[in-house]
PDB file of C-alpha atoms in Angstrom:
ATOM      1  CA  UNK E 234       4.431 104.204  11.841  1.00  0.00           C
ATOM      2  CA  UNK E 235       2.360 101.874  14.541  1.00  0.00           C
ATOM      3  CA  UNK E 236       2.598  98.021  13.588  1.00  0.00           C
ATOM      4  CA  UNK E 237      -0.409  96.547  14.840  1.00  0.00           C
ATOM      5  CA  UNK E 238       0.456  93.272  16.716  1.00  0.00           C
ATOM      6  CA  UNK E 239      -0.494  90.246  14.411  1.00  0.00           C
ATOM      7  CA  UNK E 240      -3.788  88.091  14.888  1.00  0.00           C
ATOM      8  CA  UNK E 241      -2.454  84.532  16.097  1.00  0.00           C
ATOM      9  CA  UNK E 242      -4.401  81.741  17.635  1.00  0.00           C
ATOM     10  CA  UNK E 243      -3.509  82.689  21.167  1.00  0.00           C
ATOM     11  CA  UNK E 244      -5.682  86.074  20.342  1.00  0.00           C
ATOM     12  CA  UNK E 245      -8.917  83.960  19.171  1.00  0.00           C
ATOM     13  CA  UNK E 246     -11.538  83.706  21.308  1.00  0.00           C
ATOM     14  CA  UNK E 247     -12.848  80.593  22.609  1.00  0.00           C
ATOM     15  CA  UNK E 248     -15.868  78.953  20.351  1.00  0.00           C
ATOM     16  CA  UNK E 249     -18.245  78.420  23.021  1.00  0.00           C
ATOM     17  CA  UNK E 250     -21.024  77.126  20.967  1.00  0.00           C
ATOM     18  CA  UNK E 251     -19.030  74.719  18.907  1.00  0.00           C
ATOM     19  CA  UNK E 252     -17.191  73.372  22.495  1.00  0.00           C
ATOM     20  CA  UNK E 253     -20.927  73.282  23.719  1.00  0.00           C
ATOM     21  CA  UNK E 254     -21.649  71.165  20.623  1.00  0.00           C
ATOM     22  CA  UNK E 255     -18.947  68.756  20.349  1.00  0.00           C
ATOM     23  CA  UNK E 256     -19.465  67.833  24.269  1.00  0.00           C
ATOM     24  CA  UNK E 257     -22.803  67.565  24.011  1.00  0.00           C
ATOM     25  CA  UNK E 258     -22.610  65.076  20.978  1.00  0.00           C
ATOM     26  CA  UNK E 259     -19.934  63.104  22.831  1.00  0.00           C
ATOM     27  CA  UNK E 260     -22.244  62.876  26.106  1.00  0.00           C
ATOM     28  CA  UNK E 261     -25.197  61.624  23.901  1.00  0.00           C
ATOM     29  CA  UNK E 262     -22.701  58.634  22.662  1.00  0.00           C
ATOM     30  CA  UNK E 263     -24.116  55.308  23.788  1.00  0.00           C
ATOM     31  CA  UNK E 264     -21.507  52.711  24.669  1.00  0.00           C
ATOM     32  CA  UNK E 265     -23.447  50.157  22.858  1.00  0.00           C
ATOM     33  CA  UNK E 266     -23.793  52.334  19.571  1.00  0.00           C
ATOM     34  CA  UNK E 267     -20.218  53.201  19.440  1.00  0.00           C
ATOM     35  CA  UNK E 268     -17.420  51.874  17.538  1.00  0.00           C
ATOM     36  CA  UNK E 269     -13.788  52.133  19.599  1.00  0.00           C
ATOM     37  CA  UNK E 270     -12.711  53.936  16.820  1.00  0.00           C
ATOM     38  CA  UNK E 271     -15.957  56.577  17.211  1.00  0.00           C
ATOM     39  CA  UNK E 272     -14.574  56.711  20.343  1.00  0.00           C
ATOM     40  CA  UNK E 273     -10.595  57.395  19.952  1.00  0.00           C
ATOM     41  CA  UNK E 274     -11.483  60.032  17.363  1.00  0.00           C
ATOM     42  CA  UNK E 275     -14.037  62.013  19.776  1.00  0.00           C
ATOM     43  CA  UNK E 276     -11.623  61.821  22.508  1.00  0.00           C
ATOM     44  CA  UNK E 277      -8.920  63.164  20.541  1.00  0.00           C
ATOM     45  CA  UNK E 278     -11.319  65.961  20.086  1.00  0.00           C
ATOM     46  CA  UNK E 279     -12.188  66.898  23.692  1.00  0.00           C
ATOM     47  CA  UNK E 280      -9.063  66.447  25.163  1.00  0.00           C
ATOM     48  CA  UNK E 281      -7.816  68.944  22.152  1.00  0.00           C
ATOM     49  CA  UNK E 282     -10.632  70.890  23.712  1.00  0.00           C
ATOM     50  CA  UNK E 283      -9.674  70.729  27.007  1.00  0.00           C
ATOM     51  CA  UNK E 284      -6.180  71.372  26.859  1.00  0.00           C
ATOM     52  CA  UNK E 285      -7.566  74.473  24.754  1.00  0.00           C
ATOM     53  CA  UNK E 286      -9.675  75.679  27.887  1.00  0.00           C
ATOM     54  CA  UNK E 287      -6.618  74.441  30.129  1.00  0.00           C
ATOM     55  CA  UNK E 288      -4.761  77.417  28.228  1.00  0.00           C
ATOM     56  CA  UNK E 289      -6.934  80.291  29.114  1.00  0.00           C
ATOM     57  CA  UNK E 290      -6.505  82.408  32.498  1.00  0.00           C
ATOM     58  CA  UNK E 291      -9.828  81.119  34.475  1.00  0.00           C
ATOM     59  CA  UNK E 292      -8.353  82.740  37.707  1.00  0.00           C
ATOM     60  CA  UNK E 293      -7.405  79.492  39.112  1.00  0.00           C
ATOM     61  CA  UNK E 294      -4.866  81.251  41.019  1.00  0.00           C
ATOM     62  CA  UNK E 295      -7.457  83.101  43.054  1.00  0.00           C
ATOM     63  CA  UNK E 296     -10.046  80.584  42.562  1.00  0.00           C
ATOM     64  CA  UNK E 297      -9.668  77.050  45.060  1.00  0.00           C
ATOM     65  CA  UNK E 298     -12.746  75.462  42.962  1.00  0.00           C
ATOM     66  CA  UNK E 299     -11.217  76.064  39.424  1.00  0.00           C
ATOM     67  CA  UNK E 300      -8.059  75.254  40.315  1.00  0.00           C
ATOM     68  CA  UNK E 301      -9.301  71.855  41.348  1.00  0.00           C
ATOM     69  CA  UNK E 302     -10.882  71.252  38.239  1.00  0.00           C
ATOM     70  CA  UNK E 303      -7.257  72.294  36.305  1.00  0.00           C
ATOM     71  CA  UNK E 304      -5.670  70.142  38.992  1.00  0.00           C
ATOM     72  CA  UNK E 305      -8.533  67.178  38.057  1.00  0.00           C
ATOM     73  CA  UNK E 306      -8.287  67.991  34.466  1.00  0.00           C
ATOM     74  CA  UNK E 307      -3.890  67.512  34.551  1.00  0.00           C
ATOM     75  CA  UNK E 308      -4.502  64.094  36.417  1.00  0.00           C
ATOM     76  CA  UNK E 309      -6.923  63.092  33.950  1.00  0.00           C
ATOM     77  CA  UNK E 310      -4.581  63.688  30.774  1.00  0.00           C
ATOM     78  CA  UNK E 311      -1.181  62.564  31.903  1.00  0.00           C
ATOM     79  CA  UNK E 312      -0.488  59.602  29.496  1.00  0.00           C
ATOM     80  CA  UNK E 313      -0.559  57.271  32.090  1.00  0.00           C
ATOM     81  CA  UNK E 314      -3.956  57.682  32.666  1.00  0.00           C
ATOM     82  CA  UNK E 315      -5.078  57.341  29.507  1.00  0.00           C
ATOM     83  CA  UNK E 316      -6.430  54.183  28.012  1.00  0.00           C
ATOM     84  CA  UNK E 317      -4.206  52.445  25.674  1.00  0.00           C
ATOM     85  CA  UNK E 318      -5.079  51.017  22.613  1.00  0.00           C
ATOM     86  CA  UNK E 319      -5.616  47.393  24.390  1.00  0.00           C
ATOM     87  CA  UNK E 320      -7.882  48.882  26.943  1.00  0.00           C
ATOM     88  CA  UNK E 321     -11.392  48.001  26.686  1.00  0.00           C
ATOM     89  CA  UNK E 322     -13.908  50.138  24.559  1.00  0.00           C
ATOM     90  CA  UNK E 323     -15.700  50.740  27.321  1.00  0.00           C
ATOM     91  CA  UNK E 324     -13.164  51.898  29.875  1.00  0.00           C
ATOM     92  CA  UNK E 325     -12.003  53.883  26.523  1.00  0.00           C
ATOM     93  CA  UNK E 326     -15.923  55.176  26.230  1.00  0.00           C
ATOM     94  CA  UNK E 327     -16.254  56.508  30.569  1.00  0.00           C
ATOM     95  CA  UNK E 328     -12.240  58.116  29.659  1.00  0.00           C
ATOM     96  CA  UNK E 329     -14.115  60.392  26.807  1.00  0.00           C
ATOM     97  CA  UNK E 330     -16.964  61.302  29.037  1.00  0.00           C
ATOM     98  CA  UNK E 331     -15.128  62.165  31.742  1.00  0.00           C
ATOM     99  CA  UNK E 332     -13.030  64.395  29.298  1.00  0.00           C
ATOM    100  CA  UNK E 333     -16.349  65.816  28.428  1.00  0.00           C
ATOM    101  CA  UNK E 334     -18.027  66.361  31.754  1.00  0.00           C
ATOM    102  CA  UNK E 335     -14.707  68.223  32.902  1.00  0.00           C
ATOM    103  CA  UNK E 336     -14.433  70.466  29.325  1.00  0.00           C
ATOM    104  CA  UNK E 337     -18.185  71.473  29.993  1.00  0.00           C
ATOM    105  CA  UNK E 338     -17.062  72.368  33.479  1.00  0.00           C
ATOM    106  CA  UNK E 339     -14.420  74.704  32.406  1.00  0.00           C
ATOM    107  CA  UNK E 340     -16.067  75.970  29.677  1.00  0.00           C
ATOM    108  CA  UNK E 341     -19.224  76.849  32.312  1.00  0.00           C
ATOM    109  CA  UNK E 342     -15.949  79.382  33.985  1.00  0.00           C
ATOM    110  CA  UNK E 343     -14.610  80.309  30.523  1.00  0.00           C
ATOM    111  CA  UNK E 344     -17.958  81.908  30.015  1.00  0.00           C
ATOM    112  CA  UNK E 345     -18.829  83.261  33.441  1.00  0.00           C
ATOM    113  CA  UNK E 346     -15.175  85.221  34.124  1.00  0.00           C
ATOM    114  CA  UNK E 347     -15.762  86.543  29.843  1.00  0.00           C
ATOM    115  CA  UNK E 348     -19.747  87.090  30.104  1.00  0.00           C
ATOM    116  CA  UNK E 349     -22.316  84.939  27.911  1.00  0.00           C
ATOM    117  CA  UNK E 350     -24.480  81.963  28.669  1.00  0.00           C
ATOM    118  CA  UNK E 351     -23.194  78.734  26.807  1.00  0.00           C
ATOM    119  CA  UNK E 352     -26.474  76.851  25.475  1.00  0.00           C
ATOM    120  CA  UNK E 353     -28.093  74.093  27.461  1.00  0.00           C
ATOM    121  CA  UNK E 354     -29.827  72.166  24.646  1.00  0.00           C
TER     122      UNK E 354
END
């Protein structure tokens, strides 16, 4: 008797529409609407999201402009980079958008090397 090979989170596709819908809400944040903690829960989020996109095989290896986005997106969330709790909100606030901006990128290759068209709302 064949065992079929379980369903883990590794085998689930990417959610391009919710990714799509999480960045867009965080690039529609206004730095003088948002509270810091607005802003330390949404970047919890993309980075999660990143680091999620960071996982899949986007040819990198044969690809020299997405593998300077995975070699943008490491720099970006080594600790040290990140702002601390003392940091400003706003240098907090530009840290989440550039998490953003550089999730949307990689989801843009996630979706051209598996087919579909993320939305552009």
């Amino acid at each position: 008797m064949t065992e079929e090979p379980e369903a883990g989170v590794d085998n689930l596709p990417i959610d391009v529409e919710l990714i799509s819908d999480i960045t867009d809400g965080v690039l529609k944040m206004e730095l003088s609407t948002s509270t810091r903690e607005d802003i330390d829960f949404k970047t919890t989020r993309v980075v999660g999201l990143l680091s999620l996109l960071l996982a899949e095989d986007l040819g990198a290896d044969d690809d020299g402009e997405v593998m300077d986005l995975f070699r943008q997106a490491y720099k970006l969330l080594e600790l040290t980079n990140r702002p601390g709790r003392q940091a400003p909100s706003f240098t907090a606030f530009f840290f989440m958008r550039d998490v953003a901006n550089l999730t949307r990128r990689l989801l843009w290759v996630y979706v051209e090397r598996n087919g579909g068209v993320p939305r552009n709302d």
